[in-house]
Every structure is written in C-alpha cells, then in structure tokens.
PDB file of C-alpha atoms in Angstrom:
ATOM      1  CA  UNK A 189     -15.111 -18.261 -29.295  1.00 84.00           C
ATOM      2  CA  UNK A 190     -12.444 -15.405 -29.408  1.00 87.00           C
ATOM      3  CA  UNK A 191     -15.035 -12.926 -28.239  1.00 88.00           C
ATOM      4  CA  UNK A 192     -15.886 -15.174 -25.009  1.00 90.00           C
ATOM      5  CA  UNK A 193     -11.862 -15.152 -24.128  1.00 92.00           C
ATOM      6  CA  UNK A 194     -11.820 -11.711 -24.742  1.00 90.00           C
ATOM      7  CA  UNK A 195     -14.698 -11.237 -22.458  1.00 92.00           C
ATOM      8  CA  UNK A 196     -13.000 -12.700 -19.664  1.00 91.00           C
ATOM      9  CA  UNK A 197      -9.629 -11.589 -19.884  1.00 92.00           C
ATOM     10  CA  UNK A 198     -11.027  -7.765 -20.122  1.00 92.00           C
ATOM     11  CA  UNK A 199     -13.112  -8.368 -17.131  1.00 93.00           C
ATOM     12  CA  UNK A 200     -10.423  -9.857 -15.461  1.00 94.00           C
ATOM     13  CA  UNK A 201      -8.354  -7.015 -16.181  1.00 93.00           C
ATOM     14  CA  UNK A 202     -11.370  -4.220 -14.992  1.00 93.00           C
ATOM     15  CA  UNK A 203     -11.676  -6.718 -11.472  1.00 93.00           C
ATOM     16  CA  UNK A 204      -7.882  -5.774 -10.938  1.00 92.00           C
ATOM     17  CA  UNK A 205      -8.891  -1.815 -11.493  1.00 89.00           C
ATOM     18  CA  UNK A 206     -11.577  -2.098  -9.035  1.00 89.00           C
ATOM     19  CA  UNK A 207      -9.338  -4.004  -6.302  1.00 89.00           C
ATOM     20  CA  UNK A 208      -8.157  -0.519  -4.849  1.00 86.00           C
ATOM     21  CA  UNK A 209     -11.936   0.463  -4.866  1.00 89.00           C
ATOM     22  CA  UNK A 210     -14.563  -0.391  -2.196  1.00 87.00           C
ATOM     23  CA  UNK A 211     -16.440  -2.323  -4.856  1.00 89.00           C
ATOM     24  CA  UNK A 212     -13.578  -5.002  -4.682  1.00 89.00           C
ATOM     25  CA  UNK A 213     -11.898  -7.323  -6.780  1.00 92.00           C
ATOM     26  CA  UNK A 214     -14.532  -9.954  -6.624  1.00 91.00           C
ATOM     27  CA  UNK A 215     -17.589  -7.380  -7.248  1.00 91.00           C
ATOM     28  CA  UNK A 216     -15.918  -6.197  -9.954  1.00 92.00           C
ATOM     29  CA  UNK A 217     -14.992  -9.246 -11.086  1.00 92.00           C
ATOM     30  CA  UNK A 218     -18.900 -10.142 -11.212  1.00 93.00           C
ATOM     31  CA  UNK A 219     -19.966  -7.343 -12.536  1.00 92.00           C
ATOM     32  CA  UNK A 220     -17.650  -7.329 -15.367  1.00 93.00           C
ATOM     33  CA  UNK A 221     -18.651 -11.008 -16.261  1.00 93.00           C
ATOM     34  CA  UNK A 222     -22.085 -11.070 -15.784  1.00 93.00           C
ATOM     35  CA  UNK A 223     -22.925  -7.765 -17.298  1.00 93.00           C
ATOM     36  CA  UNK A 224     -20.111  -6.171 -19.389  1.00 91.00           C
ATOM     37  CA  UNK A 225     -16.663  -5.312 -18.609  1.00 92.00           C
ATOM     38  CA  UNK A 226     -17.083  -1.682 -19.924  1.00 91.00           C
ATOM     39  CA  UNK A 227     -20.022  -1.558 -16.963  1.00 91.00           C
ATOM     40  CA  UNK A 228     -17.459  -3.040 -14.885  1.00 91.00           C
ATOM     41  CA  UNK A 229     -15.477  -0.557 -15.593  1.00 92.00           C
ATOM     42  CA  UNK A 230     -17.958   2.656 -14.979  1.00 92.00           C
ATOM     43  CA  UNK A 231     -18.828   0.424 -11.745  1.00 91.00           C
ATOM     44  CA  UNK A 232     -14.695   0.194 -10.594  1.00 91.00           C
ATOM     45  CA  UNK A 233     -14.208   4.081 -11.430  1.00 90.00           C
ATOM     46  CA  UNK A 234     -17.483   5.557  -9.925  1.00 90.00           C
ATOM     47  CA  UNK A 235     -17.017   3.431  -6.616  1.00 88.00           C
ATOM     48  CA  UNK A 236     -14.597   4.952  -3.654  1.00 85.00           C
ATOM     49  CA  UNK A 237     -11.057   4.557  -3.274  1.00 83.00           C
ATOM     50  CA  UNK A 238     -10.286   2.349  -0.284  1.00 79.00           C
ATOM     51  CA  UNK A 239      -9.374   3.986   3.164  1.00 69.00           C
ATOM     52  CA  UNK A 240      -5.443   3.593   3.332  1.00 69.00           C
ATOM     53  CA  UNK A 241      -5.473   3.618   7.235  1.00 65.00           C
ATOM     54  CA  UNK A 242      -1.357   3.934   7.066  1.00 73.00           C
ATOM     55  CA  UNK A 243      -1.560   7.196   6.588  1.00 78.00           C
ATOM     56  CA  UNK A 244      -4.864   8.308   8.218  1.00 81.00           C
ATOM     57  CA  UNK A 245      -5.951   7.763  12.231  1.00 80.00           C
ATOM     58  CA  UNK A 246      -9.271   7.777  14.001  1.00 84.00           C
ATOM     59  CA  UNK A 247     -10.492  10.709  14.979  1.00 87.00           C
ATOM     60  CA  UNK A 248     -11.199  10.358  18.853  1.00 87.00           C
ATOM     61  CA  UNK A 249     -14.192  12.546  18.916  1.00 89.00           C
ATOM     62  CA  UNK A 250     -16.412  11.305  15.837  1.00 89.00           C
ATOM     63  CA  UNK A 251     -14.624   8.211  14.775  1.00 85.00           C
ATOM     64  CA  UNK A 252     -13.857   8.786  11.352  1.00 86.00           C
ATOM     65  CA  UNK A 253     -10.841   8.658   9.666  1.00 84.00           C
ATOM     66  CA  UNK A 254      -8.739  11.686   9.107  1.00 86.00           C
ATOM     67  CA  UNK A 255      -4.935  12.491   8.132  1.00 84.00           C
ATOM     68  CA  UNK A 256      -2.070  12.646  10.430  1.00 82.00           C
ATOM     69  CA  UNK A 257      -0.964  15.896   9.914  1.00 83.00           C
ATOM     70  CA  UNK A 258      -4.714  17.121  10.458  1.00 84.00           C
ATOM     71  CA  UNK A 259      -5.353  19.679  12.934  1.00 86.00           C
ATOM     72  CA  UNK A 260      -9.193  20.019  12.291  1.00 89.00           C
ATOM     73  CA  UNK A 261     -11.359  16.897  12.075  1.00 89.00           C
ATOM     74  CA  UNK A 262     -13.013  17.144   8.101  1.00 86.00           C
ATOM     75  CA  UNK A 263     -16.047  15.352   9.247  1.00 88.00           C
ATOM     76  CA  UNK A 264     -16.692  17.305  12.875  1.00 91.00           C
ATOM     77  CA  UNK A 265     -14.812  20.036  12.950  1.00 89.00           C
ATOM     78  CA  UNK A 266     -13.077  19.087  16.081  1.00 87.00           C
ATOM     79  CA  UNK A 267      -9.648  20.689  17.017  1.00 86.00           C
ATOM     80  CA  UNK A 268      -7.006  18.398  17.379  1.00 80.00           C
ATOM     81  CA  UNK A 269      -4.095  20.248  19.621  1.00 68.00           C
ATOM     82  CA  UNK A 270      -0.764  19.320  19.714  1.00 53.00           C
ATOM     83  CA  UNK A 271      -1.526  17.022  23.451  1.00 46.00           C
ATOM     84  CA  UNK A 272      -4.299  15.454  21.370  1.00 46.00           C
ATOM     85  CA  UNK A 273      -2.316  14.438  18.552  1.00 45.00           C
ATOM     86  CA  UNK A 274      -0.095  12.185  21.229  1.00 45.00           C
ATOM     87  CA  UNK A 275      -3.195  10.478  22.587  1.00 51.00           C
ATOM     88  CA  UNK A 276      -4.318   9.672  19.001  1.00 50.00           C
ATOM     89  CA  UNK A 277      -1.950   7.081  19.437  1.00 53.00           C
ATOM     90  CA  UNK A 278      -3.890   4.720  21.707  1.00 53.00           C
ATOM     91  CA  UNK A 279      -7.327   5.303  19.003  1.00 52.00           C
ATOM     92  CA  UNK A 280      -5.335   3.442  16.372  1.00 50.00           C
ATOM     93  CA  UNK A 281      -6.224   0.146  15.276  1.00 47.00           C
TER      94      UNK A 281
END
C-alpha cells in the first residue's frame, strides 16, 4: 500500500516538473502514473521548455518567435532595423 502512495505522490511531483515543458502538466501527469514516474521524469526533462512570449515577439517575416533585443531573425535570417523593431509592435499577440 505505501508503494502505491508513493507512486502517486512522486508522479504528482514529476507532472509539476513537466508543467513548464510542452509535454504539460497533465501528459506528464499520465505518463508518470501509467508508466513510471522516473519515465515521467526522462519524458518532463527531454521535452521543450515552453515559449515565454513576454519576452519574445513574432517575427514579421517568418512568423516565429524571436527575442526583443534581436536584430537578426534565428530561424530566417532576416534583418530587423531599428524602423522594423517599432512595427513589431502591431505582430504581437
């Protein structure tokens, strides 16, 4: 019985790891139950970090999302002068 609680209040704790992650809370969550909260784990820590979209805008030539302070788009190589950074404004979401 103490290694079922266990079970489920370490994949509890794993789901909260993988709630900054694309994977989710939730998929983590299953994961973590159904299979084993150490795979849960490996599952949380190989998936991506989430997009924090605070600090990062829309680039307006290829759509991805890139820093403010970015001058060069990393995914098309686009420059982004000093007029284009003040119509970046109206790409935001």
């Amino acid at each position: 019985m103490g290694i079922f609680f266990g079970w489920i209040i370490l994949s509890f704790f794993v789901a909260i790891l993988g709630s900054d992650r694309k994977i989710g809370y939730g998929g983590t969550l299953l994961v973590s139950l159904l299979l084993s909260p150490l795979i849960g784990a490996i599952f949380a820590l190989a998936s991506e970090r989430k997009v924090n979209t605070r600090e990062m805008y829309k680039c307006p030539y290829c759509a991805e999302y890139i820093k403010k302070e970015a001058m060069i788009c990393k995914h098309c190589h686009s420059s982004l002068g000093n007029n284009e950074k003040l119509d970046i404004e109206n790409f935001r979401r």
